Amino acid sequence: MKYYEIVFNIPENTPFTYSADDTTKGFSAEIGKRADVKFGARKMTGYIVSESDELPKNCPVSAEKIKPILNVPDEEPLLTSEMLDVAKWVSKYYLCSLGEAIACMLPSGKREANSLGFSFIEDAETFRKKSLSREQEAAVSGILQSDGFHYLYGKTGSGKTEVFLSAAEKLLEKQKGIIYLVPEIALTSQVVKAVVQRFGQTVAVLHSGLTPSQRLSEWKRILSKEARIVIGARSAIFAPVPELGMIIIDEEHDSSYKSGSTPRYHARQVAMYRALKNKIPLVMGSATPSVEAWHLMNQGKIKKHVLTQRLAGGAMPEIRAVNLSLHKKMQGCLSGELEKEIRATLEAKRQTILFLNRRGFTHFFRCNMCGYEQVCKNCSVPLTYHKSENRLRCHYCGWSIEPLAQCPECGSLDIGYVGFGTEYIESEVKAKFPSAKVLRIDTDSMTKKGELQEKLDSFRRGEYDILLGTQMVAKGLNFPSLRLVGVVNADTGLHLPDFRAAEKTFSLITQVAGRAGRFFPDGLVIVQSFSPEREPILRACENNIDLFYKEELEMRKVLLFPPFSRLVRLVFRSSDEEIAEKTAEEAAKALQNQGFEILGPAECPLFKLSTNYRFQLILRGANIARMQEAARRLLSTFRAPAKVYIEIDVDPVSLL
């Protein structure tokens, strides 16, 4: 008889002991395999994390009370010893149970599907191997010469993908495996196609469209070395690639690399851990690096490789800002200048993208005379107008005031609350350009699986003249006939109560602008804004990336936000508002005087979600381990009411 410690996808840190007599059953239990067992009254699948010939010393029950393993569905372990080590690190770093960490890593399929093949819409010629420029050659050799962290920094269209593929090719020749992360498969299909086209069936593509059994098949192909390059979104960082030689993170700045549910891991952080453990290069790339990555490049902790040229014969587009404050008589949301350029583009039989960062808070206070915006006295974050309670509120510290009757800066009575969305724009565009074929892409207009890809392909083929979209259209997409990009309102993202608002606004404008002028030197970008003098918008329009990061880092240093501090966020949610608030206050008392600052408790910016009220505490300090330990202690000793659920987010990307 052998004893096995098994963990489950539940928030419970201690493993459960089960037994198996391998000789009598038709299965073989071992570490890294899944096991079907009786857990209380129900049948559950867990993960075997240790085995022994004797009952574990910490087991709370005697040997005769140990339940047997019912079945082991896996012939070979799905979890390698390296990946079990990664799971233990994820559990410790992100404050979740080992079972929750393993569950987010492993495929859940019970039987394999047929192995997946790949097919194309497009001509294979598009993705043939290209000869490298001098800069690209230098980047490839620099990456392959040393392990550690590398950054491929270059404007949109400067050939980052080709550098990644060339470096991968050289490592494949040495029998090494590669993990290639992209933000979202649907939005980076061109990169996926380029990888598959170049490397064929040695590629495994992991994406959300796979069934559990297909995912299991891909996992087995990776374990057996049939697939040597794994390309996928966030969770592909957990691929069990044998003899891993390099990890690539394309569009490193993208917030979709951070998981929104337990465990709230960041793929970049996991990639750094795996790269250091395996002594291999981690190569990140973007035209707009995250502020943290830029800071580490400045400090020499990440090696920077720069690409300066656009390779498809295009040039960086001209970027013009339109100040909406000066367009008082504007009907609708398109300025005269943007309307005129759309007409010119239609006449030239070329295409236009109109972009609106519609998500988030559309209603923020603004003086139409001097541009004054009401910000919090403690946090220098714009206050958000709450119509229901008729108050302006800060979502960091909870400070609030009554709405202003006049501008405190210039005394003007010409004040208001600004905002609009994509459906509104669609009706305006159709009314102003009745003969244009208009396509809208946002989450509301997507209903069927694969619909996003179909729509993007039809726009690329020239079947539509104008594409309206949210940030879905900002990612690495190439449209050969595109001339004009219009950012309808660059301000919306700026008014999110989040210290990353400026970074995200700058990055989005730069990324969207990067769609234009890729193949022709006449690309034009028009950025509409009520505050074109605000740094993120001004610097994006000037294409002055260095100055933006310099100013943003100075601001972060003053406000003590990352990268000059570390954060841990605790969210208390409950259907009972009073209990949620009281629990957050008690937790704040329990966390006092432990060598870090506590911001809050305050209402979360998205205060009520799915009938739950949400309050947050932000722990801020220089020592992340100290805050993790305090949060871990709180979770194990603090008795929260049954009605309250506590979420913990280490290194949060968003504070909404």
XYZ file of C-alpha atoms in Angstrom:
656
model
C 0.000 0.000 0.000
C 1.223 3.476 -0.889
C 0.028 6.867 0.349
C -0.419 9.898 -1.898
C -0.886 13.544 -0.979
C -3.469 15.112 -3.299
C -4.417 18.778 -3.731
C -7.624 20.165 -5.249
C -8.772 23.305 -7.026
C -10.073 24.780 -3.756
C -8.694 27.549 -1.492
C -7.277 25.012 0.985
C -3.541 24.896 1.625
C -3.099 21.472 3.234
C -2.998 18.392 0.980
C -5.320 15.406 1.565
C -3.990 11.859 1.929
C -5.328 8.910 -0.116
C -4.055 5.379 -0.631
C -3.634 2.994 -3.573
C -2.477 -0.554 -3.992
C -1.013 -0.368 -7.498
C -0.958 -4.112 -8.030
C -4.710 -4.679 -7.798
C -5.967 -1.621 -9.705
C -5.744 -1.094 -13.450
C -3.879 2.199 -13.015
C -0.566 3.481 -11.740
C -0.531 6.469 -9.389
C 2.512 8.780 -9.334
C 3.480 12.414 -8.728
C 2.264 14.764 -11.490
C -0.776 12.690 -12.468
C -4.418 13.486 -11.810
C -6.462 11.250 -9.508
C -10.236 10.705 -9.185
C -11.222 10.370 -5.526
C -14.130 10.659 -3.136
C -13.924 14.079 -1.447
C -16.542 14.207 1.282
C -19.724 13.056 -0.405
C -18.734 13.989 -3.966
C -16.329 12.665 -6.542
C -13.501 15.067 -7.439
C -10.324 15.118 -9.501
C -7.177 16.217 -7.701
C -3.442 16.348 -8.396
C -0.870 13.987 -6.845
C 1.979 16.056 -5.335
C 3.821 13.486 -3.183
C 3.964 9.735 -2.518
C 5.300 7.598 0.342
C 5.274 4.028 1.650
C 4.134 5.198 5.072
C 1.319 7.424 6.255
C 2.554 11.085 6.191
C 3.424 12.332 9.711
C 1.127 15.376 9.450
C -1.891 13.253 8.428
C -4.685 13.968 10.949
C -6.388 10.529 10.663
C -5.303 6.908 11.167
C -4.428 4.556 8.278
C -7.744 2.636 8.334
C -9.687 5.877 7.726
C -7.714 6.754 4.552
C -9.894 6.564 1.431
C -8.593 4.831 -1.691
C -7.875 6.506 -5.040
C -10.717 5.474 -7.407
C -8.949 6.052 -10.714
C -5.917 7.695 -12.372
C -6.861 8.962 -15.868
C -3.286 9.719 -16.977
C -0.812 7.150 -18.297
C 2.075 9.645 -18.028
C 2.441 12.520 -15.533
C 1.058 15.789 -16.960
C 3.019 17.841 -14.441
C 6.806 17.634 -14.776
C 9.002 18.198 -11.720
C 9.931 21.645 -13.150
C 6.268 22.596 -13.484
C 5.444 21.331 -9.973
C 8.196 23.669 -8.749
C 6.616 26.537 -10.761
C 3.183 25.703 -9.245
C 4.641 25.874 -5.721
C 6.207 29.248 -6.537
C 2.907 30.592 -8.003
C 1.060 29.389 -4.888
C 3.544 31.117 -2.572
C 3.949 34.355 -4.579
C 0.298 34.939 -5.494
C -1.144 33.655 -2.189
C -3.349 30.868 -3.526
C -3.486 27.144 -2.733
C -1.191 24.708 -4.561
C -4.287 23.029 -6.036
C -5.550 26.340 -7.470
C -2.104 26.998 -8.990
C -1.925 23.548 -10.625
C -5.519 23.780 -11.886
C -4.772 26.973 -13.831
C -1.774 25.271 -15.446
C -3.044 21.851 -16.503
C -5.571 20.938 -19.233
C -8.796 19.490 -17.823
C -9.601 17.055 -20.674
C -10.060 13.391 -19.763
C -9.388 11.959 -23.224
C -7.358 13.174 -26.163
C -8.834 14.601 -29.346
C -7.233 14.095 -32.735
C -4.088 16.169 -33.105
C -4.754 19.597 -34.572
C -3.667 20.680 -38.021
C -3.439 24.282 -39.232
C -4.990 25.886 -42.294
C -4.702 29.395 -43.857
C -6.781 31.986 -45.362
C -3.947 33.658 -46.799
C -1.111 32.961 -49.156
C 1.913 31.247 -47.587
C 4.135 33.685 -49.505
C 3.257 36.429 -47.009
C 5.136 34.636 -44.258
C 8.248 33.455 -46.060
C 11.578 34.012 -44.351
C 12.880 37.537 -44.871
C 16.508 38.643 -44.872
C 17.368 40.571 -41.724
C 18.442 44.206 -41.535
C 21.649 45.065 -39.689
C 19.719 46.100 -36.584
C 17.767 42.838 -36.613
C 20.961 40.777 -37.020
C 22.538 42.573 -34.061
C 19.436 41.946 -31.931
C 19.353 38.212 -32.748
C 23.027 37.681 -31.913
C 22.747 39.807 -28.743
C 19.796 37.723 -27.513
C 21.512 34.397 -28.202
C 24.792 35.416 -26.581
C 23.483 35.675 -23.018
C 20.661 34.434 -20.838
C 18.770 36.819 -18.544
C 16.275 39.491 -19.603
C 16.267 41.164 -23.038
C 13.977 43.815 -24.551
C 13.381 44.297 -28.256
C 12.228 47.892 -28.441
C 11.158 49.396 -31.741
C 8.391 51.421 -33.348
C 5.374 49.563 -34.743
C 6.223 47.873 -38.044
C 9.978 47.692 -37.391
C 10.203 43.894 -37.735
C 10.203 42.604 -34.138
C 8.431 39.354 -35.157
C 11.206 38.469 -37.610
C 13.819 38.855 -34.847
C 11.829 36.566 -32.551
C 11.435 33.949 -35.316
C 15.116 34.047 -36.341
C 16.294 33.625 -32.734
C 13.791 30.763 -32.282
C 15.055 29.087 -35.458
C 18.646 29.073 -34.220
C 17.620 27.569 -30.861
C 15.481 24.897 -32.548
C 18.592 23.796 -34.455
C 20.164 23.148 -31.031
C 17.143 20.964 -30.071
C 15.815 23.615 -27.656
C 12.137 24.393 -27.058
C 10.487 27.849 -27.222
C 7.481 29.503 -25.523
C 6.086 32.467 -27.504
C 3.446 34.537 -25.688
C 1.037 36.887 -27.473
C -1.661 39.034 -25.782
C -4.783 37.488 -27.341
C -4.754 34.895 -30.102
C -7.683 36.421 -32.039
C -5.987 39.809 -32.150
C -2.531 38.522 -33.020
C -3.543 35.949 -35.620
C -0.976 37.334 -38.050
C 1.861 36.519 -35.641
C 0.431 33.036 -35.002
C 0.197 32.411 -38.749
C 3.778 33.606 -39.254
C 5.014 31.164 -36.578
C 2.991 28.217 -37.887
C 3.961 28.992 -41.483
C 7.642 29.084 -40.575
C 7.757 26.050 -38.295
C 4.787 23.896 -39.366
C 3.673 20.949 -37.261
C 6.392 21.484 -34.683
C 4.156 24.310 -33.343
C 1.490 23.845 -30.655
C -1.088 26.660 -30.489
C -2.800 27.039 -27.099
C -5.858 29.304 -27.137
C -9.249 29.739 -25.512
C -11.074 28.204 -28.499
C -9.662 24.717 -27.794
C -11.874 22.119 -26.117
C -10.412 20.504 -22.963
C -9.623 17.338 -24.953
C -7.863 19.319 -27.716
C -5.857 21.158 -25.070
C -4.852 17.802 -23.558
C -3.696 16.596 -27.006
C -1.532 19.696 -27.468
C -0.119 19.246 -23.933
C 0.895 15.642 -24.773
C 2.525 16.789 -28.056
C 4.579 19.287 -26.026
C 5.606 16.716 -23.378
C 6.623 14.181 -26.056
C 8.716 16.814 -27.919
C 6.552 16.454 -31.027
C 5.814 20.186 -30.658
C 8.877 22.326 -29.865
C 7.393 25.827 -30.175
C 4.386 26.718 -28.059
C 2.518 29.882 -29.010
C -0.408 31.121 -26.985
C -1.896 33.731 -24.698
C -1.200 34.169 -20.958
C -1.598 30.546 -19.762
C 0.870 29.200 -22.361
C 3.613 30.323 -19.942
C 2.826 27.075 -18.075
C 3.541 24.834 -21.088
C 5.728 21.884 -19.955
C 8.347 22.384 -22.694
C 11.274 19.958 -22.236
C 14.736 21.583 -22.594
C 13.254 25.056 -22.744
C 15.672 27.386 -24.567
C 13.887 30.767 -24.700
C 10.687 32.577 -23.687
C 9.308 35.386 -25.886
C 6.705 37.924 -24.679
C 5.328 39.930 -27.590
C 3.574 43.255 -26.729
C 4.959 42.976 -23.185
C 3.017 46.072 -22.035
C -0.366 44.415 -22.590
C -2.509 44.105 -19.453
C -4.101 40.831 -20.640
C -0.927 39.033 -19.437
C -2.316 39.490 -15.913
C -4.951 36.979 -14.800
C -8.218 38.446 -13.517
C -9.130 35.424 -11.366
C -7.378 33.222 -8.786
C -4.455 32.736 -9.036
C -3.931 36.334 -10.163
C -0.567 35.668 -11.778
C 1.238 37.862 -14.298
C 2.707 35.840 -17.184
C 5.737 38.182 -17.295
C 6.565 37.460 -13.646
C 6.207 33.682 -14.175
C 8.363 33.976 -17.334
C 11.074 35.772 -15.344
C 11.012 33.011 -12.732
C 11.265 30.215 -15.347
C 13.992 32.026 -17.323
C 16.163 32.513 -14.211
C 15.616 28.906 -13.065
C 16.499 27.486 -16.490
C 19.291 30.044 -17.154
C 17.787 30.974 -20.546
C 16.955 34.279 -22.279
C 13.576 35.918 -21.750
C 12.932 38.268 -24.686
C 10.225 40.904 -24.336
C 9.164 43.260 -27.094
C 6.912 46.287 -27.654
C 6.766 49.737 -29.221
C 5.423 50.961 -25.855
C 7.117 49.061 -22.998
C 5.469 49.005 -19.579
C 6.822 51.739 -17.291
C 8.359 49.033 -15.061
C 10.215 47.453 -18.011
C 11.461 50.881 -19.186
C 12.757 51.596 -15.679
C 14.595 48.230 -15.557
C 16.129 48.944 -18.989
C 17.402 52.308 -17.684
C 18.936 50.520 -14.699
C 20.618 47.963 -16.962
C 18.670 45.059 -15.418
C 17.069 44.349 -18.802
C 19.290 44.445 -21.905
C 17.806 46.727 -24.601
C 17.972 46.014 -28.361
C 16.592 48.828 -30.545
C 14.961 48.689 -34.009
C 14.508 52.087 -35.678
C 13.286 51.457 -39.245
C 9.901 50.566 -40.711
C 10.527 47.659 -43.058
C 7.433 47.393 -45.287
C 8.205 50.581 -47.235
C 6.038 52.727 -44.969
C 6.949 55.641 -42.725
C 5.777 56.711 -39.275
C 2.443 58.471 -39.822
C 1.864 62.179 -39.333
C 0.007 62.664 -36.037
C -2.228 65.709 -35.536
C -4.057 66.647 -32.343
C -7.473 68.324 -32.550
C -8.474 70.313 -29.462
C -12.185 69.597 -28.928
C -12.456 72.534 -26.480
C -12.135 74.867 -29.477
C -14.965 73.110 -31.342
C -17.902 74.415 -29.314
C -20.389 74.167 -32.189
C -19.384 70.611 -33.117
C -22.434 68.468 -33.801
C -21.759 64.894 -32.681
C -18.275 63.542 -32.049
C -16.373 64.043 -35.319
C -14.489 67.340 -35.683
C -14.514 69.148 -39.031
C -10.883 68.153 -39.598
C -11.494 64.448 -38.984
C -14.634 64.507 -41.152
C -12.700 66.183 -44.006
C -9.909 63.563 -43.861
C -12.420 60.674 -43.823
C -13.938 62.113 -47.044
C -10.487 62.440 -48.641
C -9.658 58.844 -47.663
C -12.939 57.539 -49.112
C -12.290 59.421 -52.366
C -8.792 57.885 -52.587
C -10.430 54.412 -52.191
C -8.416 53.826 -48.995
C -9.533 52.802 -45.499
C -10.148 54.492 -42.141
C -10.140 53.177 -38.562
C -12.041 55.202 -35.940
C -10.970 54.221 -32.464
C -12.732 54.915 -29.170
C -11.464 53.719 -25.825
C -15.045 53.470 -24.709
C -14.492 51.298 -21.692
C -14.375 52.854 -18.263
C -15.863 56.022 -16.864
C -17.294 58.325 -19.449
C -18.474 60.962 -16.998
C -15.761 63.195 -15.615
C -15.907 66.840 -14.509
C -14.429 69.426 -16.859
C -14.461 73.220 -17.291
C -15.103 74.099 -20.940
C -13.354 77.478 -20.589
C -9.964 76.655 -19.039
C -9.924 72.851 -19.148
C -9.749 72.493 -15.328
C -10.406 68.976 -14.018
C -11.295 68.310 -10.391
C -8.742 65.962 -8.815
C -8.500 64.360 -5.369
C -6.585 66.360 -2.723
C -4.792 63.167 -1.553
C -4.152 61.203 -4.727
C -3.986 63.617 -7.692
C -6.447 61.354 -9.525
C -9.459 62.845 -11.372
C -12.662 62.595 -9.351
C -15.505 60.655 -10.937
C -19.065 61.950 -11.003
C -21.616 59.606 -9.399
C -24.992 60.590 -10.765
C -27.001 58.476 -8.298
C -25.573 60.207 -5.211
C -24.726 63.495 -6.977
C -21.143 63.552 -5.673
C -17.592 63.683 -7.085
C -15.622 60.831 -5.535
C -12.013 59.546 -5.418
C -11.814 55.799 -5.818
C -8.452 55.483 -4.088
C -9.027 56.979 -0.657
C -12.785 57.575 -0.699
C -12.584 61.408 -0.397
C -15.641 63.061 -1.977
C -17.165 66.509 -2.515
C -20.386 67.925 -3.910
C -20.323 68.716 -7.659
C -19.067 72.203 -8.393
C -21.453 74.885 -9.591
C -18.622 76.834 -11.210
C -14.966 76.304 -12.103
C -12.699 76.967 -9.058
C -9.850 77.896 -11.414
C -11.437 80.582 -13.639
C -14.930 81.032 -12.170
C -16.678 79.982 -15.397
C -20.172 78.511 -15.237
C -19.515 76.684 -18.529
C -18.793 73.277 -16.955
C -19.947 69.754 -17.688
C -19.479 66.007 -17.623
C -18.113 64.460 -20.784
C -18.517 61.082 -22.545
C -20.016 58.935 -25.355
C -19.781 55.376 -26.792
C -19.285 53.375 -30.022
C -22.950 52.856 -30.932
C -23.457 56.627 -30.877
C -20.493 57.104 -33.217
C -21.698 54.388 -35.581
C -25.026 56.149 -36.209
C -23.237 59.473 -36.764
C -20.730 57.990 -39.256
C -23.498 56.251 -41.218
C -25.481 59.495 -41.368
C -22.503 61.584 -42.533
C -21.086 59.023 -45.002
C -24.146 57.154 -46.322
C -22.287 55.468 -49.194
C -19.400 54.139 -47.024
C -19.391 50.545 -45.862
C -19.042 50.708 -42.068
C -17.969 47.860 -39.754
C -18.182 48.039 -35.956
C -16.004 45.807 -33.768
C -16.479 45.823 -29.999
C -17.554 43.287 -27.397
C -21.243 44.204 -27.849
C -21.162 43.514 -31.598
C -19.402 40.108 -31.248
C -21.782 37.225 -30.751
C -20.400 34.191 -32.624
C -17.139 32.303 -32.128
C -14.617 33.262 -34.798
C -16.598 36.390 -35.709
C -13.773 38.785 -34.777
C -11.352 37.014 -37.113
C -13.917 37.025 -39.965
C -14.547 40.754 -39.558
C -10.864 41.677 -39.395
C -10.137 39.554 -42.477
C -12.991 41.154 -44.433
C -11.671 44.632 -43.545
C -8.154 43.572 -44.621
C -9.587 42.381 -47.965
C -11.073 45.849 -48.506
C -14.744 44.883 -48.149
C -15.347 47.788 -45.750
C -14.260 51.442 -45.872
C -14.480 52.441 -42.219
C -13.787 50.292 -39.159
C -15.068 51.469 -35.763
C -13.589 49.757 -32.752
C -12.450 49.747 -29.158
C -8.991 48.573 -28.127
C -9.553 45.318 -29.999
C -8.315 47.137 -33.115
C -5.224 48.626 -31.437
C -3.157 45.445 -31.305
C -0.608 44.220 -33.889
C -2.834 44.256 -36.971
C -1.653 45.142 -40.497
C -4.088 46.576 -43.041
C -2.381 47.359 -46.366
C -4.980 49.915 -47.609
C -5.279 51.828 -44.351
C -4.549 55.560 -44.640
C -6.334 57.264 -41.747
C -6.685 56.496 -38.048
C -8.956 58.712 -35.954
C -8.886 58.571 -32.146
C -12.359 59.905 -31.363
C -11.757 60.845 -27.750
C -8.274 60.265 -26.346
C -9.355 61.424 -22.872
C -11.655 58.596 -21.762
C -8.871 56.318 -20.511
C -7.137 59.210 -18.741
C -9.977 59.641 -16.298
C -9.900 56.140 -14.903
C -9.016 56.323 -11.200
C -5.889 54.277 -11.672
C -2.210 55.275 -11.410
C -1.606 53.486 -14.744
C -4.159 55.629 -16.612
C -1.518 57.861 -18.270
C 0.632 54.882 -19.305
C -2.357 53.052 -20.817
C -3.580 56.166 -22.669
C -0.126 56.851 -24.120
C 0.339 53.222 -25.127
C -3.099 52.962 -26.785
C -2.675 56.127 -28.872
C 0.830 55.041 -29.955
C -0.332 51.498 -30.765
C -3.439 52.644 -32.677
C -1.390 55.235 -34.557
C 0.988 52.420 -35.476
C -1.700 50.838 -37.663
C -1.323 53.728 -40.147
C 1.464 54.240 -42.676
C 2.802 50.692 -42.550
C 2.881 50.174 -46.319
C 2.596 53.727 -47.699
C 4.385 56.846 -46.465
C 1.146 58.913 -46.322
C -0.360 57.558 -43.091
C -2.287 60.114 -41.023
C -3.498 59.943 -37.432
C -5.926 62.461 -35.952
C -6.223 62.476 -32.164
C -9.271 64.316 -30.766
C -8.964 65.446 -27.168
C -10.320 68.035 -24.737
C -6.867 68.173 -23.145
C -4.245 67.696 -25.881
C -1.699 69.387 -23.605
C -1.865 66.536 -21.030
C 1.437 64.603 -21.118
C 0.285 61.159 -22.342
C -1.643 62.674 -25.267
C 0.877 65.391 -26.070
C 3.864 63.014 -26.021
C 2.041 60.368 -28.087
C 1.170 63.005 -30.721
C 4.764 64.281 -30.754
C 5.953 60.651 -30.935
C 8.238 61.625 -28.042
C 8.450 58.310 -26.228
C 11.559 59.047 -24.148
C 10.107 62.219 -22.672
C 6.804 60.516 -21.807
C 8.576 57.808 -19.784
C 10.849 60.360 -18.099
C 7.849 62.475 -16.958
C 5.772 59.434 -15.980
C 8.606 57.963 -13.882
C 9.109 61.326 -12.136
C 5.381 61.429 -11.315
C 5.383 57.821 -10.042
C 8.380 58.580 -7.831
C 6.611 61.555 -6.233
C 3.406 59.548 -5.676
C 5.331 56.422 -4.589
C 3.674 54.102 -7.103
C 5.395 51.212 -8.971
C 8.187 50.853 -9.974
C 9.148 52.858 -6.837
C 6.997 50.727 -4.543
C 5.229 47.382 -4.591
C 1.486 46.901 -4.096
C -0.792 44.170 -2.768
C -4.524 44.739 -3.224
C -7.208 43.184 -1.007
C -10.813 43.358 -2.171
C -13.691 42.546 0.201
C -16.918 41.763 -1.605
C -20.360 40.875 -0.338
C -24.023 41.272 -1.238
C -24.301 43.113 2.094
C -22.638 46.536 1.760
C -22.358 47.160 5.514
C -20.693 43.798 6.283
C -18.222 44.219 3.388
C -17.193 47.686 4.647
C -16.937 46.567 8.301
C -14.786 43.539 7.340
C -12.435 45.760 5.310
C -12.069 48.111 8.309
C -11.304 45.206 10.689
C -8.746 43.764 8.247
C -7.076 47.199 7.996
C -6.714 47.242 11.818
C -5.238 43.713 11.798
C -2.654 44.760 9.186
C -1.467 47.919 11.030
C 2.179 48.544 12.011
C 3.868 45.854 9.950
C 6.308 48.037 8.037
C 4.159 49.095 5.090
C 1.504 51.691 4.297
C -2.219 50.895 4.089
C -4.367 52.942 1.679
C -8.086 52.733 2.408
C -10.395 51.052 3.017
C -12.271 52.753 0.174
C -14.986 51.745 -2.245
C -13.596 50.056 -5.357
C -14.052 52.230 -8.465
C -16.383 49.554 -9.828
C -18.233 49.561 -6.521
C -21.043 47.158 -7.294
C -20.404 44.181 -9.574
C -22.856 41.333 -10.101
C -24.902 42.423 -7.046
C -21.761 42.465 -4.842
C -20.483 45.573 -3.031
C -16.680 45.942 -3.123
C -14.235 47.682 -0.762
C -10.472 47.634 -1.133
C -7.279 47.985 0.877
C -4.003 48.713 -0.898
C -0.804 47.656 0.888
C 2.135 49.718 -0.329
C 5.813 49.325 0.538
C 9.296 48.527 -0.691
C 9.365 44.936 0.549
C 6.912 42.688 -1.327
C 7.735 39.603 0.803
C 6.729 41.443 3.995
C 3.329 42.398 2.517
C 2.775 38.881 1.125
C 3.521 37.392 4.537
C 1.127 39.809 6.271
C -1.625 39.023 3.731
C -0.963 35.272 4.096
C -1.233 35.560 7.893
C -4.433 37.563 7.539
C -5.966 34.867 5.316
C -5.141 32.093 7.784
C -6.044 33.848 11.070
C -8.666 36.472 10.177
C -12.219 35.193 10.548
C -14.190 36.975 7.840
C -17.991 36.571 7.935
C -19.289 33.782 5.671
C -20.966 36.425 3.501
C -17.668 38.144 2.624
C -15.230 36.927 -0.032
C -11.645 38.249 0.087
C -9.650 38.570 -3.147
C -5.895 39.116 -2.944
C -3.971 40.547 -5.884
C -0.161 40.751 -5.671
C 1.327 43.371 -8.059
C -2.102 44.480 -9.376
C -2.202 45.848 -12.925
C -5.504 47.632 -12.359
C -7.063 49.103 -9.232
C -10.611 49.175 -10.599
